[in-house]
Coordinates of C-alpha atoms in Angstrom, one line a residue:
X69 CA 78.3 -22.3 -43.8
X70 CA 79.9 -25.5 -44.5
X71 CA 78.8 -27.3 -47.7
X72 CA 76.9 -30.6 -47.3
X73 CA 78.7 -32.4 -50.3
X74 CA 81.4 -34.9 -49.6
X75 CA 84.9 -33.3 -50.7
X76 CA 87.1 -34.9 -52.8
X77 CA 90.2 -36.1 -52.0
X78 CA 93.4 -33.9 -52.8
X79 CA 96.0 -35.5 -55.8
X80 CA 99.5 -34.9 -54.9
X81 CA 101.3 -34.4 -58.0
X82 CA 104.9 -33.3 -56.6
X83 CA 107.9 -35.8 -57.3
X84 CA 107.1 -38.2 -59.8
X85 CA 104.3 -36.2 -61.2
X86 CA 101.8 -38.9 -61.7
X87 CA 98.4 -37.8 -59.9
X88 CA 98.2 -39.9 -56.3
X89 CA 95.3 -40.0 -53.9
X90 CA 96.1 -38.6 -50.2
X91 CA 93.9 -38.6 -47.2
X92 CA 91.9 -35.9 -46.6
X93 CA 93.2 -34.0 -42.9
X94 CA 90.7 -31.5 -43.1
X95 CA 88.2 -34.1 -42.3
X96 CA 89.6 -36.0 -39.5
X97 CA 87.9 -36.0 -36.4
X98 CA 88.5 -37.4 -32.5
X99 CA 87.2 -40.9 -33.2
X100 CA 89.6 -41.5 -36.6
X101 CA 93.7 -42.1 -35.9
X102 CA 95.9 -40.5 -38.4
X103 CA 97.4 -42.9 -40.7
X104 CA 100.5 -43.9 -39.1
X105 CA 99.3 -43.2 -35.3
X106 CA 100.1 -46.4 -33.0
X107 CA 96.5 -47.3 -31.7
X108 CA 97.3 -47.5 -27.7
X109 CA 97.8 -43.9 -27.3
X110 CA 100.6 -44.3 -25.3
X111 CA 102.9 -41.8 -26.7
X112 CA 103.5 -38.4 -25.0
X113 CA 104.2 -36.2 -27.8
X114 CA 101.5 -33.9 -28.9
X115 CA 102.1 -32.6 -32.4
X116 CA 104.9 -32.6 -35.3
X117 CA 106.1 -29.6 -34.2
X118 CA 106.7 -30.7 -30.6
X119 CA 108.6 -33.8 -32.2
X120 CA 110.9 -32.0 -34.0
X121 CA 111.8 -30.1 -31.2
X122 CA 112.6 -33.2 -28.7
X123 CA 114.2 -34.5 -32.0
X124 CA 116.5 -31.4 -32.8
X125 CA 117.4 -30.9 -28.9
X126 CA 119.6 -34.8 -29.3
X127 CA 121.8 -32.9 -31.8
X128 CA 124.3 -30.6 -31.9
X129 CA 124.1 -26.6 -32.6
X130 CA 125.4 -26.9 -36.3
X131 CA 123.6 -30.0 -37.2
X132 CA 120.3 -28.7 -35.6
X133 CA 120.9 -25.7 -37.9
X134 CA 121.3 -28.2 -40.9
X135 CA 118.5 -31.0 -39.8
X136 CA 116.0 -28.1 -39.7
X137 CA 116.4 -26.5 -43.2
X138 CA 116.1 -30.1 -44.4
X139 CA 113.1 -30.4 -42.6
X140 CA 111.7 -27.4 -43.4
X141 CA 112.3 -28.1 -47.1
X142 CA 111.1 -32.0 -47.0
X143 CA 107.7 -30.6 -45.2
X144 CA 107.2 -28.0 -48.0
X145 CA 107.3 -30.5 -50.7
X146 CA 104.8 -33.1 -49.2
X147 CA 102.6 -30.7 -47.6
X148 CA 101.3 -33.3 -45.3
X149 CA 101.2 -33.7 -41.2
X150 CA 104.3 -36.1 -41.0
X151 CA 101.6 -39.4 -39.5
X152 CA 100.6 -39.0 -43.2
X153 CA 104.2 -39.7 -45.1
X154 CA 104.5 -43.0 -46.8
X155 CA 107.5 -44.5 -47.8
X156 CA 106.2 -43.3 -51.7
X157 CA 106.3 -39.9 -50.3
X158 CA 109.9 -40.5 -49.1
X159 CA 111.0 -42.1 -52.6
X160 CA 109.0 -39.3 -54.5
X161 CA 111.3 -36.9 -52.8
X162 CA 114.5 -38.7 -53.1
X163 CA 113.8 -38.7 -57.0
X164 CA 113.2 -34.4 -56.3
X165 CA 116.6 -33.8 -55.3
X166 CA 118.2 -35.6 -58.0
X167 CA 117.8 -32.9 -59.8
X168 CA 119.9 -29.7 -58.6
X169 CA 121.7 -31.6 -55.7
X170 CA 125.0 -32.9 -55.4
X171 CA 125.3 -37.2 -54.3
X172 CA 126.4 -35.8 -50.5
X173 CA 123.5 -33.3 -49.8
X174 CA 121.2 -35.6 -51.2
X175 CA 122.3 -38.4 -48.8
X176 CA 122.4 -35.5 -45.8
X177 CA 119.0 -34.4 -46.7
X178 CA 117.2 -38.1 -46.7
X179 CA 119.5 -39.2 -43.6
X180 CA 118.0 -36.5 -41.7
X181 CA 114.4 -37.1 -42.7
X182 CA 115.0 -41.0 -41.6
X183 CA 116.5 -39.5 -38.5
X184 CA 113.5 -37.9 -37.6
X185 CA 111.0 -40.8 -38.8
X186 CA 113.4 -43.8 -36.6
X187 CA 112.9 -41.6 -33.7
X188 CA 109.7 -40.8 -33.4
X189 CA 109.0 -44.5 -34.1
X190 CA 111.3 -45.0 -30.5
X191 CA 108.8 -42.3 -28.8
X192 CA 105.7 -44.0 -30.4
X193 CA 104.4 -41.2 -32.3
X194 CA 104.7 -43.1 -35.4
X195 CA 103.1 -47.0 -35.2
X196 CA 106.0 -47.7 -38.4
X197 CA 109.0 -46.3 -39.6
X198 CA 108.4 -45.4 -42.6
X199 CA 111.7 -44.4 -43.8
X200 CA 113.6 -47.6 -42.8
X201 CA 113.2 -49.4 -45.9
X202 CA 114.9 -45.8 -48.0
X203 CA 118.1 -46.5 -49.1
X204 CA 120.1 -43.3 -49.6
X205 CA 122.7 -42.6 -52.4
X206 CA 126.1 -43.8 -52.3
X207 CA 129.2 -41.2 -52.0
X208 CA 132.4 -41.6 -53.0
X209 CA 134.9 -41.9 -50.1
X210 CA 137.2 -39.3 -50.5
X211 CA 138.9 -38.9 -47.1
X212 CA 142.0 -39.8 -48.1
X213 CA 141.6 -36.7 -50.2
X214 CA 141.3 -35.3 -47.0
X215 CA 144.3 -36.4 -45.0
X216 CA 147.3 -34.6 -44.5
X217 CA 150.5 -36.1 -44.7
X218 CA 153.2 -35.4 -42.0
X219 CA 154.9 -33.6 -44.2
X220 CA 152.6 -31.0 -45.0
X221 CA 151.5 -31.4 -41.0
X222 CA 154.7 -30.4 -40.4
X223 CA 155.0 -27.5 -42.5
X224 CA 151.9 -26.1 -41.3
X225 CA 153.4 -26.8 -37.7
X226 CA 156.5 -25.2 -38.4
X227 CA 155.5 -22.0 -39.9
X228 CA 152.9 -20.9 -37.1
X229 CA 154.8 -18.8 -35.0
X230 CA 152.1 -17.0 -33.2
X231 CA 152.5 -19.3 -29.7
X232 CA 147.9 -19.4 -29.6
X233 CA 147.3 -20.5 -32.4
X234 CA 150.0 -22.7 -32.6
X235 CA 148.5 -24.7 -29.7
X236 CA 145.3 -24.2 -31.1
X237 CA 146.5 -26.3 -34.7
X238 CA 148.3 -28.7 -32.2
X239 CA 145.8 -29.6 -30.1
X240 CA 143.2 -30.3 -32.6
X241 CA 146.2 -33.2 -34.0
X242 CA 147.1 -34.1 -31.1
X243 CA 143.5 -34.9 -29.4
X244 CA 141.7 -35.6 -32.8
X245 CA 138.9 -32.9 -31.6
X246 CA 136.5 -30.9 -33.5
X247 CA 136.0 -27.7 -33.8
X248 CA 132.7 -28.0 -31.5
X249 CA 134.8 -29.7 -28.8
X250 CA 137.7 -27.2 -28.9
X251 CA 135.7 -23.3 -29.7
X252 CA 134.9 -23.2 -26.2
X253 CA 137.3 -24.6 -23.5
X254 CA 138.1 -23.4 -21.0
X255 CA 141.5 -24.0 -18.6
X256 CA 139.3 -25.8 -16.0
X257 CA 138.6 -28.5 -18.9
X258 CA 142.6 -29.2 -18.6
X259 CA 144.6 -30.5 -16.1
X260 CA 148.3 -31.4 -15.1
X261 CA 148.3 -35.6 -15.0
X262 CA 151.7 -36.1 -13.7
X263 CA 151.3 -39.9 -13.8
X264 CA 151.1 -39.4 -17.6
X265 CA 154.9 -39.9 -18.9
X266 CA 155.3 -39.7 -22.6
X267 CA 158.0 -40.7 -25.1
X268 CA 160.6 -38.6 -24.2
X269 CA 159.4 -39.8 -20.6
X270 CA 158.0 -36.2 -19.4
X271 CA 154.6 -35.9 -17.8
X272 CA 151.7 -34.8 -19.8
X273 CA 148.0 -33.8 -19.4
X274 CA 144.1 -34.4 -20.8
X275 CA 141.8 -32.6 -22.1
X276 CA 137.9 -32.9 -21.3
X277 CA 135.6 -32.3 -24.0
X278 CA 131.8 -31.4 -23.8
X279 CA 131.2 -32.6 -28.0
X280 CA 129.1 -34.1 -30.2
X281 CA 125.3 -35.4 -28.9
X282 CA 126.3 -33.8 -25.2
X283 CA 128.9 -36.4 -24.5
X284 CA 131.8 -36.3 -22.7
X285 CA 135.5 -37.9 -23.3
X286 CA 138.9 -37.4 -21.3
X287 CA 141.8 -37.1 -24.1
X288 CA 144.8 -37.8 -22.7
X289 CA 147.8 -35.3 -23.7
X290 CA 151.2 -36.4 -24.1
X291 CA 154.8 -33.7 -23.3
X292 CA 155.2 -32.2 -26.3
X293 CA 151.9 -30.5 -26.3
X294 CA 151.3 -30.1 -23.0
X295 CA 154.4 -27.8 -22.7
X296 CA 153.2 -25.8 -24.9
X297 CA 149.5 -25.4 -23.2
X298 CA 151.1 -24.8 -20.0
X299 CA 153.5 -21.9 -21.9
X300 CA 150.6 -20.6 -23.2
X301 CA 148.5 -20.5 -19.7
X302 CA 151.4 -18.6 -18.7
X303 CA 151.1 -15.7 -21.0
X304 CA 147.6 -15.7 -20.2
X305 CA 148.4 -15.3 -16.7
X306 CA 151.0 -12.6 -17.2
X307 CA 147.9 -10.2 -18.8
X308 CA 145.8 -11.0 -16.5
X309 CA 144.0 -14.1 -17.8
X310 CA 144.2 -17.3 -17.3
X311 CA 141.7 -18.2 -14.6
X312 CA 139.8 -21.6 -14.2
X313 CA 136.5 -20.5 -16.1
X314 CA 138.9 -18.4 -18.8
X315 CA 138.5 -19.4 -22.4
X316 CA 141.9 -21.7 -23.6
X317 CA 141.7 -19.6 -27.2
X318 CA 141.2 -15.9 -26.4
X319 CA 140.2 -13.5 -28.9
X320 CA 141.0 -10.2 -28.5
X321 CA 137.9 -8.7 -27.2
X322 CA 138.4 -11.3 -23.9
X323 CA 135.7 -14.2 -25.1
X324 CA 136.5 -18.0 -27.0
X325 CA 137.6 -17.8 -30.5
X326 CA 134.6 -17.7 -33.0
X327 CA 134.3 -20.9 -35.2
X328 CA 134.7 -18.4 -38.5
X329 CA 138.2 -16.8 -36.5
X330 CA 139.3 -20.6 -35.7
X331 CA 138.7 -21.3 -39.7
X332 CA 140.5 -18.3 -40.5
X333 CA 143.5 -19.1 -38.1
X334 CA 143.8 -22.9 -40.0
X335 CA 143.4 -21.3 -43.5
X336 CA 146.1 -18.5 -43.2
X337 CA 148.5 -21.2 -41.6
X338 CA 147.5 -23.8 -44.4
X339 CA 148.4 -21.1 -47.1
X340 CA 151.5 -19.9 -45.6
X341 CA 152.9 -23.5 -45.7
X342 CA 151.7 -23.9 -48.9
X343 CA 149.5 -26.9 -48.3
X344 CA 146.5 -28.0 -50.4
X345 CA 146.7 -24.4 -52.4
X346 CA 143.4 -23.9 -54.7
X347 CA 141.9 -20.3 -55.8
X348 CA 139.4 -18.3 -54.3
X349 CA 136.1 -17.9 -56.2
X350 CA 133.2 -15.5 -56.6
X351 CA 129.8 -16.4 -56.1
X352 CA 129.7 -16.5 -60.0
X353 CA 132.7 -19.3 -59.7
X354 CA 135.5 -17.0 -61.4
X355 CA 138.5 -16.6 -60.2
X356 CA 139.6 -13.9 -57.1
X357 CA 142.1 -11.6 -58.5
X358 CA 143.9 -9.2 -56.4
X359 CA 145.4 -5.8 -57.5
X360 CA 147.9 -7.1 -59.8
X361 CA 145.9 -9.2 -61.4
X362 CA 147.1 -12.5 -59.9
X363 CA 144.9 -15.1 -58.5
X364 CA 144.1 -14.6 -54.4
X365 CA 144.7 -18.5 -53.1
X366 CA 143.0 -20.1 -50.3
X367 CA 143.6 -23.5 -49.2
X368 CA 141.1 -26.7 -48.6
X369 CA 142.6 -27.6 -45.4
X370 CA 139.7 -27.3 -42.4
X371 CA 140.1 -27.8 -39.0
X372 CA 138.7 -31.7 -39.4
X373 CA 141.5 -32.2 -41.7
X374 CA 143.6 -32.3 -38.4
X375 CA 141.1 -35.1 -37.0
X376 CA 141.9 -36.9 -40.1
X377 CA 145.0 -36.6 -39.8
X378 CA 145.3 -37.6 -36.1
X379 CA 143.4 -41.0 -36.7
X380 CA 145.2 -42.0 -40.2
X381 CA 148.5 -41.0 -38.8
X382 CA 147.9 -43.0 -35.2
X383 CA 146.4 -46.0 -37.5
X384 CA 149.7 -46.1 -39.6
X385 CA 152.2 -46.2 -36.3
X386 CA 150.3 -49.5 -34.9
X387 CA 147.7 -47.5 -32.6
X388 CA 144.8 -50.3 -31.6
X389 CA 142.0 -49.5 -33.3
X390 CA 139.4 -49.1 -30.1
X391 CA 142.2 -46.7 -28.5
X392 CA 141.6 -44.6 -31.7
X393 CA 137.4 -45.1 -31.6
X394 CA 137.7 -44.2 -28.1
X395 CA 140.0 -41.0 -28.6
X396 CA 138.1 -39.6 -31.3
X397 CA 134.4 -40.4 -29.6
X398 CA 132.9 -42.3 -32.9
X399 CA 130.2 -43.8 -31.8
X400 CA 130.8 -47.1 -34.1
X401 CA 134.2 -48.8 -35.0
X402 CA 132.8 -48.9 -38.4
X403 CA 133.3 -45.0 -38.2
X404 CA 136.9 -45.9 -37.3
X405 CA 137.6 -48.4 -39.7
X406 CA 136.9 -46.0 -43.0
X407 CA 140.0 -44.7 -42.2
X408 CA 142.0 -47.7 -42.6
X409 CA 140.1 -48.1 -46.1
X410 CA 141.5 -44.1 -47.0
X411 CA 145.1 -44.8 -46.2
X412 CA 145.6 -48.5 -45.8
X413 CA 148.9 -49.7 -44.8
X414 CA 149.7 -52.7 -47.1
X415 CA 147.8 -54.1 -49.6
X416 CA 147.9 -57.7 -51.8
X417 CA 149.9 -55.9 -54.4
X418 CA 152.8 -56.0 -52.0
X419 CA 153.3 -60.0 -53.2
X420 CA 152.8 -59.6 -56.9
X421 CA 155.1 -56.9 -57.5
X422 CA 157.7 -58.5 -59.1
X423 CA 157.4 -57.9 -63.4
X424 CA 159.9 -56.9 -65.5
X425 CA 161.7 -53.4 -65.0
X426 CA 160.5 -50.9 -67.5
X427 CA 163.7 -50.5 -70.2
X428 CA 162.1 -48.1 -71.8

């Protein structure tokens, strides 16, 4: 039977660890709106749980995989229905993963849980976004870190002799696509466009990609590595593949390259070249050895190193920077831009470089 005496309300003491006063939800009732509830009921969405859900189904497979460990850790720590988060809660937290979590993953973490607070404020399930008014951390830009030269593109080109995966590494330069938009085409998502003459005045193709958010972009395909895709179609063909709804990058057992076999494919090319060498570690962070003793290597090339690559390298021949936004689907020329501050062509410096020779 249920006690008659008021109850007291709960102190949350995670975060900052000074004692806080929270509402009570155990004694809500039909007549009171939760804290952050707009008062003309006009929202469809029932519960947290069915927000998340309409929230994660806008994002892609990986990042819904990321967005809802974050989640799931951010809920644990405030133990609270999310019409109950303040922006202290969100600062409380933001001061929790300072401690144990790198700049980047503490920026991913909080961008997701203003993701989720922005829109359920569009669906009206929250009356204020509360997280607008978090700022995140700051990260170093380190793309140009990440950039290949053509050099090393070249040597990474050069010494992949299997014809598949060849296309496979040349396509992802060539189109600027991720690894979500290439895994799983298939030949229908190519076609001939004989209208399309390149540099060398041959025709070409493009290259339709279902990507990021469910969107769609046509990347067209210039001679040089549409030969190739059409050399490849025709091994395919010869053994009895091949056909419209086909995967482009067959594994062996018949289905698309995994996302694991398509890193595996860019790492052993990337070592083989000899580009961006670094050792393997255990889970411990020593060193790999193999039988002799001798440290295994790895390389930090990635399949969006290619992306990279594509835009930095189209930026520094005189491509127009919308053609580039457009080609690579960013949804902001902002997005575009960064890589123009990783690689830029010519600074200031240029006009004051005229001191003394060194005579040392």
């Amino acid at each position: 039977m249920p006690s008659s005496e008021p109850r007291s309300e709960p102190q949350l003491t995670q975060g900052s660890g000074q004692e806080r006063s929270v509402p009570d939800v155990s004694q809500r009732d039909d007549t009171r709106l939760p804290y952050n509830a707009p008062s003309d009921e006009q929202c469809s969405v029932e519960s947290d749980e069915v927000l998340v859900q309409r929230w994660l189904a806008e994002k892609s497979a990986r990042t819904q995989e990321e967005y809802a460990r974050d989640l799931e850790q951010f809920v644990e720590f405030v133990d609270l229905p999310l019409r109950y988060v303040t922006l202290g809660h969100l600062q409380e937290y933001r001061e929790y993963l300072k401690d144990g979590y790198a700049r980047s993953s503490q920026k991913r973490k909080l961008s997701a849980i203003k993701s989720l607070f922005t829109f359920g404020t569009k669906l009206r399930y929250f009356a204020h976004n509360v997280g607008a008014a978090l700022s995140t951390p700051s990260v170093r830009n380190d793309r140009a870190e990440r950039i290949l030269s053509e050099a090393d593109l070249w040597a990474l080109l050069r010494d992949e002799r299997d014809l598949r995966n060849h296309v496979l590494l040349r396509l992802f330069y060539a189109s600027g696509g991720r690894i979500s938009d290439v895994e799983d085409l298939r030949w229908c998502d190519l076609k001939d466009r004989p209208d399309l003459n390149g540099p060398d005045e041959r025709p070409g193709g493009q290259v339709t990609f279902f990507g990021k958010g469910g969107k769609t972009r046509a990347v067209t395909l210039y001679s040089k590595v549409w030969s190739l895709i059409v050399r490849l179609r025709e091994n395919e063909q010869s053994e009895g593949y091949g056909a419209t709804d086909d995967p482009v990058f067959r594994s062996q057992k018949g289905g698309c390259l995994s996302r694991s076999q398509i890193w595996r494919i860019v790492k052993k090319a990337a070592v083989r070249a000899g580009v961006k060498l670094t050792e393997k570690t255990a889970s411990d962070g020593s060193a790999k050895r193999d039988e002799n003793g001798d440290p295994i290597m790895t390389s930090k090339v990635s399949p969006h190193w290619f992306r990279h690559a594509h835009a930095s390298h189209a930026l520094q021949k005189g491509a127009d920077l919308e053609l580039v936004r457009e080609t690579l689907g960013h949804e902001s020329i902002e997005t575009t831009k960064t890589y123009l501050h990783a690689q830029p062509g010519k600074s200031s410096s240029y006009y004051v470089d005229e001191a003394p020779d060194f005579n040392g």
